[in-house]
Amino acid sequence: MVRGRPTGAATAEGAVVVEQRRSAGSGQDLGTEDPRVAELCAAVSRLRRELAAHPADLSDRGVAEDELATLDAMARAGAPEVPRLRRSLLLVAGALGSVSALAPALADMRAVIDSFSDVPCPRGGD
């Protein structure tokens, strides 16, 4: 603990802050009471890890990585805007949708993004 700061408070910049906030415990330590934000952070992180580990040379990998970074930033900022979340999801899905190895992580991220809206995103063909 740094003098005058509670345990779990941010004391540095960059990735260290992220880890301190994550390890601090509840979503309230992140400055939010919405558990969906923590779920979004986890889903985006999982997809980013799986994409980074995927060996194929994907033509739209850069688009997906950029949009996942945007999603991560929105989630960490607090209450993300539903239309922006859905736009990012659409871009990521368009870039990675044909990669079956990433489909479960992409589906998890979609489910979390859908949880931010009272009106679920329509499913094609259902």
PDB file of C-alpha atoms in Angstrom:
ATOM      1  CA  MET A   1       0.000   0.000   0.000  1.00  0.00           C
ATOM      2  CA  VAL A   2       1.253   3.427  -0.953  1.00  0.00           C
ATOM      3  CA  ARG A   3       0.868   5.997   1.828  1.00  0.00           C
ATOM      4  CA  GLY A   4      -2.558   7.609   1.563  1.00  0.00           C
ATOM      5  CA  ARG A   5      -3.873   5.182  -1.045  1.00  0.00           C
ATOM      6  CA  PRO A   6      -6.141   2.238  -0.333  1.00  0.00           C
ATOM      7  CA  THR A   7      -5.084  -1.271  -1.267  1.00  0.00           C
ATOM      8  CA  GLY A   8      -5.814  -1.945  -4.941  1.00  0.00           C
ATOM      9  CA  ALA A   9      -5.542   1.697  -5.973  1.00  0.00           C
ATOM     10  CA  ALA A  10      -3.723   2.482  -9.167  1.00  0.00           C
ATOM     11  CA  THR A  11      -0.136   3.453  -8.418  1.00  0.00           C
ATOM     12  CA  ALA A  12       1.438   3.245 -11.862  1.00  0.00           C
ATOM     13  CA  GLU A  13       0.542   3.578 -15.499  1.00  0.00           C
ATOM     14  CA  GLY A  14       0.019   1.050 -18.276  1.00  0.00           C
ATOM     15  CA  ALA A  15      -0.391  -2.689 -17.845  1.00  0.00           C
ATOM     16  CA  VAL A  16       0.517  -2.524 -14.163  1.00  0.00           C
ATOM     17  CA  VAL A  17      -2.649  -0.525 -13.472  1.00  0.00           C
ATOM     18  CA  VAL A  18      -4.722  -3.093 -15.312  1.00  0.00           C
ATOM     19  CA  GLU A  19      -3.318  -5.908 -13.219  1.00  0.00           C
ATOM     20  CA  GLN A  20      -3.740  -3.993  -9.957  1.00  0.00           C
ATOM     21  CA  ARG A  21      -7.354  -3.243 -10.762  1.00  0.00           C
ATOM     22  CA  ARG A  22      -8.079  -6.811 -11.812  1.00  0.00           C
ATOM     23  CA  SER A  23      -6.495  -8.315  -8.737  1.00  0.00           C
ATOM     24  CA  ALA A  24      -8.232  -5.869  -6.432  1.00  0.00           C
ATOM     25  CA  GLY A  25     -11.416  -7.925  -6.446  1.00  0.00           C
ATOM     26  CA  SER A  26     -14.909  -6.790  -7.331  1.00  0.00           C
ATOM     27  CA  GLY A  27     -16.133  -4.724 -10.264  1.00  0.00           C
ATOM     28  CA  GLN A  28     -16.576  -1.842  -7.830  1.00  0.00           C
ATOM     29  CA  ASP A  29     -12.789  -1.536  -7.713  1.00  0.00           C
ATOM     30  CA  LEU A  30     -12.879  -0.854 -11.441  1.00  0.00           C
ATOM     31  CA  GLY A  31     -15.065   2.162 -10.813  1.00  0.00           C
ATOM     32  CA  THR A  32     -18.200   0.401 -11.999  1.00  0.00           C
ATOM     33  CA  GLU A  33     -20.953  -1.608 -10.415  1.00  0.00           C
ATOM     34  CA  ASP A  34     -21.951  -3.334 -13.651  1.00  0.00           C
ATOM     35  CA  PRO A  35     -20.639  -6.915 -13.783  1.00  0.00           C
ATOM     36  CA  ARG A  36     -21.153  -6.937 -17.574  1.00  0.00           C
ATOM     37  CA  VAL A  37     -18.158  -4.633 -17.918  1.00  0.00           C
ATOM     38  CA  ALA A  38     -15.902  -7.169 -16.202  1.00  0.00           C
ATOM     39  CA  GLU A  39     -17.405  -9.923 -18.377  1.00  0.00           C
ATOM     40  CA  LEU A  40     -16.714  -7.855 -21.489  1.00  0.00           C
ATOM     41  CA  CYS A  41     -13.097  -7.309 -20.427  1.00  0.00           C
ATOM     42  CA  ALA A  42     -12.689 -11.051 -19.890  1.00  0.00           C
ATOM     43  CA  ALA A  43     -14.334 -11.985 -23.211  1.00  0.00           C
ATOM     44  CA  VAL A  44     -12.252  -9.482 -25.179  1.00  0.00           C
ATOM     45  CA  SER A  45      -9.090 -10.622 -23.423  1.00  0.00           C
ATOM     46  CA  ARG A  46      -9.837 -14.272 -24.220  1.00  0.00           C
ATOM     47  CA  LEU A  47     -10.429 -13.545 -27.906  1.00  0.00           C
ATOM     48  CA  ARG A  48      -7.284 -11.413 -28.111  1.00  0.00           C
ATOM     49  CA  ARG A  49      -5.212 -14.244 -26.587  1.00  0.00           C
ATOM     50  CA  GLU A  50      -6.702 -16.862 -28.879  1.00  0.00           C
ATOM     51  CA  LEU A  51      -6.192 -14.666 -31.941  1.00  0.00           C
ATOM     52  CA  ALA A  52      -2.584 -14.008 -30.953  1.00  0.00           C
ATOM     53  CA  ALA A  53      -1.999 -17.755 -30.606  1.00  0.00           C
ATOM     54  CA  HIS A  54      -3.723 -18.622 -33.887  1.00  0.00           C
ATOM     55  CA  PRO A  55      -0.996 -19.587 -36.378  1.00  0.00           C
ATOM     56  CA  ALA A  56      -2.811 -18.825 -39.645  1.00  0.00           C
ATOM     57  CA  ASP A  57      -1.951 -15.730 -41.646  1.00  0.00           C
ATOM     58  CA  LEU A  58      -5.318 -13.970 -41.623  1.00  0.00           C
ATOM     59  CA  SER A  59      -5.767 -11.137 -44.094  1.00  0.00           C
ATOM     60  CA  ASP A  60      -7.950  -9.144 -41.677  1.00  0.00           C
ATOM     61  CA  ARG A  61      -6.027  -9.933 -38.490  1.00  0.00           C
ATOM     62  CA  GLY A  62      -5.001  -6.291 -38.123  1.00  0.00           C
ATOM     63  CA  VAL A  63      -8.613  -5.121 -38.356  1.00  0.00           C
ATOM     64  CA  ALA A  64      -9.658  -7.613 -35.694  1.00  0.00           C
ATOM     65  CA  GLU A  65      -6.747  -6.724 -33.393  1.00  0.00           C
ATOM     66  CA  ASP A  66      -7.447  -2.985 -33.712  1.00  0.00           C
ATOM     67  CA  GLU A  67     -11.148  -3.436 -33.006  1.00  0.00           C
ATOM     68  CA  LEU A  68     -10.462  -5.737 -30.048  1.00  0.00           C
ATOM     69  CA  ALA A  69      -8.151  -3.055 -28.645  1.00  0.00           C
ATOM     70  CA  THR A  70     -10.969  -0.522 -29.084  1.00  0.00           C
ATOM     71  CA  LEU A  71     -13.424  -2.838 -27.313  1.00  0.00           C
ATOM     72  CA  ASP A  72     -10.960  -3.327 -24.486  1.00  0.00           C
ATOM     73  CA  ALA A  73     -10.518   0.430 -24.079  1.00  0.00           C
ATOM     74  CA  MET A  74     -14.288   1.009 -24.098  1.00  0.00           C
ATOM     75  CA  ALA A  75     -14.826  -1.668 -21.470  1.00  0.00           C
ATOM     76  CA  ARG A  76     -12.111  -0.321 -19.200  1.00  0.00           C
ATOM     77  CA  ALA A  77     -13.519   3.202 -19.502  1.00  0.00           C
ATOM     78  CA  GLY A  78     -16.761   2.101 -17.841  1.00  0.00           C
ATOM     79  CA  ALA A  79     -20.184   2.011 -19.453  1.00  0.00           C
ATOM     80  CA  PRO A  80     -19.681   1.346 -23.165  1.00  0.00           C
ATOM     81  CA  GLU A  81     -22.224   2.480 -25.742  1.00  0.00           C
ATOM     82  CA  VAL A  82     -24.288  -0.379 -27.176  1.00  0.00           C
ATOM     83  CA  PRO A  83     -24.221   0.813 -30.826  1.00  0.00           C
ATOM     84  CA  ARG A  84     -20.428   1.136 -30.691  1.00  0.00           C
ATOM     85  CA  LEU A  85     -20.086  -2.297 -29.085  1.00  0.00           C
ATOM     86  CA  ARG A  86     -22.200  -3.840 -31.817  1.00  0.00           C
ATOM     87  CA  ARG A  87     -20.261  -2.070 -34.563  1.00  0.00           C
ATOM     88  CA  SER A  88     -17.015  -3.392 -33.129  1.00  0.00           C
ATOM     89  CA  LEU A  89     -18.492  -6.886 -32.828  1.00  0.00           C
ATOM     90  CA  LEU A  90     -19.555  -6.742 -36.464  1.00  0.00           C
ATOM     91  CA  LEU A  91     -16.065  -5.731 -37.581  1.00  0.00           C
ATOM     92  CA  VAL A  92     -14.408  -8.457 -35.513  1.00  0.00           C
ATOM     93  CA  ALA A  93     -16.902 -11.074 -36.700  1.00  0.00           C
ATOM     94  CA  GLY A  94     -16.357 -10.016 -40.307  1.00  0.00           C
ATOM     95  CA  ALA A  95     -12.605 -10.322 -39.886  1.00  0.00           C
ATOM     96  CA  LEU A  96     -12.625 -13.626 -37.980  1.00  0.00           C
ATOM     97  CA  GLY A  97     -16.000 -15.194 -38.664  1.00  0.00           C
ATOM     98  CA  SER A  98     -14.689 -17.914 -40.944  1.00  0.00           C
ATOM     99  CA  VAL A  99     -12.037 -19.088 -38.450  1.00  0.00           C
ATOM    100  CA  SER A 100     -13.758 -21.953 -36.666  1.00  0.00           C
ATOM    101  CA  ALA A 101     -11.062 -22.205 -33.989  1.00  0.00           C
ATOM    102  CA  LEU A 102     -11.997 -18.709 -32.786  1.00  0.00           C
ATOM    103  CA  ALA A 103     -15.774 -19.210 -32.988  1.00  0.00           C
ATOM    104  CA  PRO A 104     -16.364 -20.118 -29.299  1.00  0.00           C
ATOM    105  CA  ALA A 105     -14.486 -17.048 -28.026  1.00  0.00           C
ATOM    106  CA  LEU A 106     -16.264 -14.849 -30.587  1.00  0.00           C
ATOM    107  CA  ALA A 107     -19.641 -16.278 -29.538  1.00  0.00           C
ATOM    108  CA  ASP A 108     -18.851 -15.581 -25.874  1.00  0.00           C
ATOM    109  CA  MET A 109     -17.967 -11.989 -26.702  1.00  0.00           C
ATOM    110  CA  ARG A 110     -21.194 -11.606 -28.678  1.00  0.00           C
ATOM    111  CA  ALA A 111     -23.254 -12.923 -25.763  1.00  0.00           C
ATOM    112  CA  VAL A 112     -21.666 -10.400 -23.413  1.00  0.00           C
ATOM    113  CA  ILE A 113     -22.237  -7.543 -25.856  1.00  0.00           C
ATOM    114  CA  ASP A 114     -25.865  -8.636 -26.278  1.00  0.00           C
ATOM    115  CA  SER A 115     -26.260  -8.456 -22.498  1.00  0.00           C
ATOM    116  CA  PHE A 116     -25.726  -4.671 -22.655  1.00  0.00           C
ATOM    117  CA  SER A 117     -28.992  -4.196 -24.516  1.00  0.00           C
ATOM    118  CA  ASP A 118     -32.565  -4.869 -23.508  1.00  0.00           C
ATOM    119  CA  VAL A 119     -33.263  -5.787 -27.122  1.00  0.00           C
ATOM    120  CA  PRO A 120     -31.064  -8.715 -28.232  1.00  0.00           C
ATOM    121  CA  CYS A 121     -29.282  -8.534 -31.534  1.00  0.00           C
ATOM    122  CA  PRO A 122     -31.355 -10.406 -34.148  1.00  0.00           C
ATOM    123  CA  ARG A 123     -29.968 -13.759 -35.261  1.00  0.00           C
ATOM    124  CA  GLY A 124     -29.982 -14.535 -38.934  1.00  0.00           C
ATOM    125  CA  GLY A 125     -31.889 -17.595 -40.093  1.00  0.00           C
ATOM    126  CA  ASP A 126     -33.522 -18.379 -36.737  1.00  0.00           C
TER     127      ASP A 126
END
